[in-house]
Amino acid sequence: MDVGVSEADFAKEATFLLAAKFYEQGKLSSGQAAQLCGKERVEFLYTLPTAGVSISNLSSEEAKQELEFARNF
């Protein structure tokens, strides 16, 4: 099967997409997912939107709690 990229690039992208999906589902932390695909944590987080995955995997309730905590800090 020819997908227009080298086998190494295909494997790298597939690993990133798998890590992104596991992060999105809450199965891996951002650090674990980054390690899985060979990226630094911040680089992994900034790359997530290219896979259609939000940088934050907080629920709306968790996000509200975080904002409230920050306001009271």
JSON list of C-alpha atoms in Angstrom, two decimals:
[
{"chain": "A", "resi": 1, "resn": "MET", "atom": "CA", "xyz": [0.00, 0.00, 0.00]},
{"chain": "A", "resi": 2, "resn": "ASP", "atom": "CA", "xyz": [1.43, 3.36, -1.02]},
{"chain": "A", "resi": 3, "resn": "VAL", "atom": "CA", "xyz": [0.26, 6.30, 1.12]},
{"chain": "A", "resi": 4, "resn": "GLY", "atom": "CA", "xyz": [2.73, 8.82, -0.28]},
{"chain": "A", "resi": 5, "resn": "VAL", "atom": "CA", "xyz": [5.15, 8.86, 2.66]},
{"chain": "A", "resi": 6, "resn": "SER", "atom": "CA", "xyz": [8.04, 6.73, 3.74]},
{"chain": "A", "resi": 7, "resn": "GLU", "atom": "CA", "xyz": [7.42, 3.75, 5.98]},
{"chain": "A", "resi": 8, "resn": "ALA", "atom": "CA", "xyz": [9.26, 5.50, 8.82]},
{"chain": "A", "resi": 9, "resn": "ASP", "atom": "CA", "xyz": [7.15, 8.67, 8.49]},
{"chain": "A", "resi": 10, "resn": "PHE", "atom": "CA", "xyz": [3.99, 6.57, 8.33]},
{"chain": "A", "resi": 11, "resn": "ALA", "atom": "CA", "xyz": [4.95, 4.71, 11.52]},
{"chain": "A", "resi": 12, "resn": "LYS", "atom": "CA", "xyz": [5.79, 7.98, 13.29]},
{"chain": "A", "resi": 13, "resn": "GLU", "atom": "CA", "xyz": [2.44, 9.56, 12.32]},
{"chain": "A", "resi": 14, "resn": "ALA", "atom": "CA", "xyz": [0.49, 6.42, 13.22]},
{"chain": "A", "resi": 15, "resn": "THR", "atom": "CA", "xyz": [2.14, 6.29, 16.65]},
{"chain": "A", "resi": 16, "resn": "PHE", "atom": "CA", "xyz": [1.34, 9.97, 17.24]},
{"chain": "A", "resi": 17, "resn": "LEU", "atom": "CA", "xyz": [-2.31, 9.45, 16.25]},
{"chain": "A", "resi": 18, "resn": "LEU", "atom": "CA", "xyz": [-2.59, 6.45, 18.56]},
{"chain": "A", "resi": 19, "resn": "ALA", "atom": "CA", "xyz": [-1.07, 8.42, 21.44]},
{"chain": "A", "resi": 20, "resn": "ALA", "atom": "CA", "xyz": [-3.40, 11.36, 20.71]},
{"chain": "A", "resi": 21, "resn": "LYS", "atom": "CA", "xyz": [-6.45, 9.10, 20.75]},
{"chain": "A", "resi": 22, "resn": "PHE", "atom": "CA", "xyz": [-5.42, 7.42, 24.01]},
{"chain": "A", "resi": 23, "resn": "TYR", "atom": "CA", "xyz": [-4.86, 10.89, 25.53]},
{"chain": "A", "resi": 24, "resn": "GLU", "atom": "CA", "xyz": [-8.26, 12.08, 24.27]},
{"chain": "A", "resi": 25, "resn": "GLN", "atom": "CA", "xyz": [-9.93, 9.03, 25.85]},
{"chain": "A", "resi": 26, "resn": "GLY", "atom": "CA", "xyz": [-8.13, 9.59, 29.15]},
{"chain": "A", "resi": 27, "resn": "LYS", "atom": "CA", "xyz": [-6.23, 6.31, 28.89]},
{"chain": "A", "resi": 28, "resn": "LEU", "atom": "CA", "xyz": [-2.86, 8.09, 28.94]},
{"chain": "A", "resi": 29, "resn": "SER", "atom": "CA", "xyz": [-1.68, 11.31, 30.56]},
{"chain": "A", "resi": 30, "resn": "SER", "atom": "CA", "xyz": [-0.14, 13.91, 28.28]},
{"chain": "A", "resi": 31, "resn": "GLY", "atom": "CA", "xyz": [3.31, 12.89, 29.51]},
{"chain": "A", "resi": 32, "resn": "GLN", "atom": "CA", "xyz": [2.68, 9.21, 28.86]},
{"chain": "A", "resi": 33, "resn": "ALA", "atom": "CA", "xyz": [1.24, 9.91, 25.41]},
{"chain": "A", "resi": 34, "resn": "ALA", "atom": "CA", "xyz": [4.17, 12.16, 24.54]},
{"chain": "A", "resi": 35, "resn": "GLN", "atom": "CA", "xyz": [6.61, 9.48, 25.60]},
{"chain": "A", "resi": 36, "resn": "LEU", "atom": "CA", "xyz": [4.77, 6.88, 23.51]},
{"chain": "A", "resi": 37, "resn": "CYS", "atom": "CA", "xyz": [5.22, 8.90, 20.34]},
{"chain": "A", "resi": 38, "resn": "GLY", "atom": "CA", "xyz": [8.72, 10.20, 21.12]},
{"chain": "A", "resi": 39, "resn": "LYS", "atom": "CA", "xyz": [7.84, 13.85, 21.67]},
{"chain": "A", "resi": 40, "resn": "GLU", "atom": "CA", "xyz": [8.37, 16.24, 24.54]},
{"chain": "A", "resi": 41, "resn": "ARG", "atom": "CA", "xyz": [5.15, 16.85, 26.51]},
{"chain": "A", "resi": 42, "resn": "VAL", "atom": "CA", "xyz": [4.67, 20.47, 25.40]},
{"chain": "A", "resi": 43, "resn": "GLU", "atom": "CA", "xyz": [5.41, 19.60, 21.76]},
{"chain": "A", "resi": 44, "resn": "PHE", "atom": "CA", "xyz": [2.85, 16.77, 21.99]},
{"chain": "A", "resi": 45, "resn": "LEU", "atom": "CA", "xyz": [0.21, 19.10, 23.41]},
{"chain": "A", "resi": 46, "resn": "TYR", "atom": "CA", "xyz": [0.80, 21.76, 20.75]},
{"chain": "A", "resi": 47, "resn": "THR", "atom": "CA", "xyz": [0.60, 19.12, 18.00]},
{"chain": "A", "resi": 48, "resn": "LEU", "atom": "CA", "xyz": [-2.74, 17.66, 19.17]},
{"chain": "A", "resi": 49, "resn": "PRO", "atom": "CA", "xyz": [-4.95, 20.06, 17.15]},
{"chain": "A", "resi": 50, "resn": "THR", "atom": "CA", "xyz": [-3.42, 18.71, 13.93]},
{"chain": "A", "resi": 51, "resn": "ALA", "atom": "CA", "xyz": [-5.11, 15.41, 14.84]},
{"chain": "A", "resi": 52, "resn": "GLY", "atom": "CA", "xyz": [-8.39, 17.08, 15.77]},
{"chain": "A", "resi": 53, "resn": "VAL", "atom": "CA", "xyz": [-7.79, 16.55, 19.49]},
{"chain": "A", "resi": 54, "resn": "SER", "atom": "CA", "xyz": [-8.24, 19.25, 22.10]},
{"chain": "A", "resi": 55, "resn": "ILE", "atom": "CA", "xyz": [-5.19, 20.18, 24.15]},
{"chain": "A", "resi": 56, "resn": "SER", "atom": "CA", "xyz": [-7.26, 19.92, 27.33]},
{"chain": "A", "resi": 57, "resn": "ASN", "atom": "CA", "xyz": [-9.08, 16.72, 28.14]},
{"chain": "A", "resi": 58, "resn": "LEU", "atom": "CA", "xyz": [-10.88, 18.20, 31.14]},
{"chain": "A", "resi": 59, "resn": "SER", "atom": "CA", "xyz": [-14.63, 17.78, 31.38]},
{"chain": "A", "resi": 60, "resn": "SER", "atom": "CA", "xyz": [-16.64, 21.00, 31.55]},
{"chain": "A", "resi": 61, "resn": "GLU", "atom": "CA", "xyz": [-17.13, 20.45, 35.31]},
{"chain": "A", "resi": 62, "resn": "GLU", "atom": "CA", "xyz": [-13.37, 19.94, 35.85]},
{"chain": "A", "resi": 63, "resn": "ALA", "atom": "CA", "xyz": [-12.64, 23.07, 33.80]},
{"chain": "A", "resi": 64, "resn": "LYS", "atom": "CA", "xyz": [-15.07, 25.08, 35.95]},
{"chain": "A", "resi": 65, "resn": "GLN", "atom": "CA", "xyz": [-13.36, 23.81, 39.10]},
{"chain": "A", "resi": 66, "resn": "GLU", "atom": "CA", "xyz": [-9.93, 24.72, 37.73]},
{"chain": "A", "resi": 67, "resn": "LEU", "atom": "CA", "xyz": [-11.09, 28.24, 36.84]},
{"chain": "A", "resi": 68, "resn": "GLU", "atom": "CA", "xyz": [-12.65, 28.71, 40.27]},
{"chain": "A", "resi": 69, "resn": "PHE", "atom": "CA", "xyz": [-9.44, 27.54, 41.92]},
{"chain": "A", "resi": 70, "resn": "ALA", "atom": "CA", "xyz": [-7.39, 29.95, 39.80]},
{"chain": "A", "resi": 71, "resn": "ARG", "atom": "CA", "xyz": [-9.68, 32.85, 40.69]},
{"chain": "A", "resi": 72, "resn": "ASN", "atom": "CA", "xyz": [-9.25, 32.16, 44.41]},
{"chain": "A", "resi": 73, "resn": "PHE", "atom": "CA", "xyz": [-5.50, 31.69, 44.21]}
]
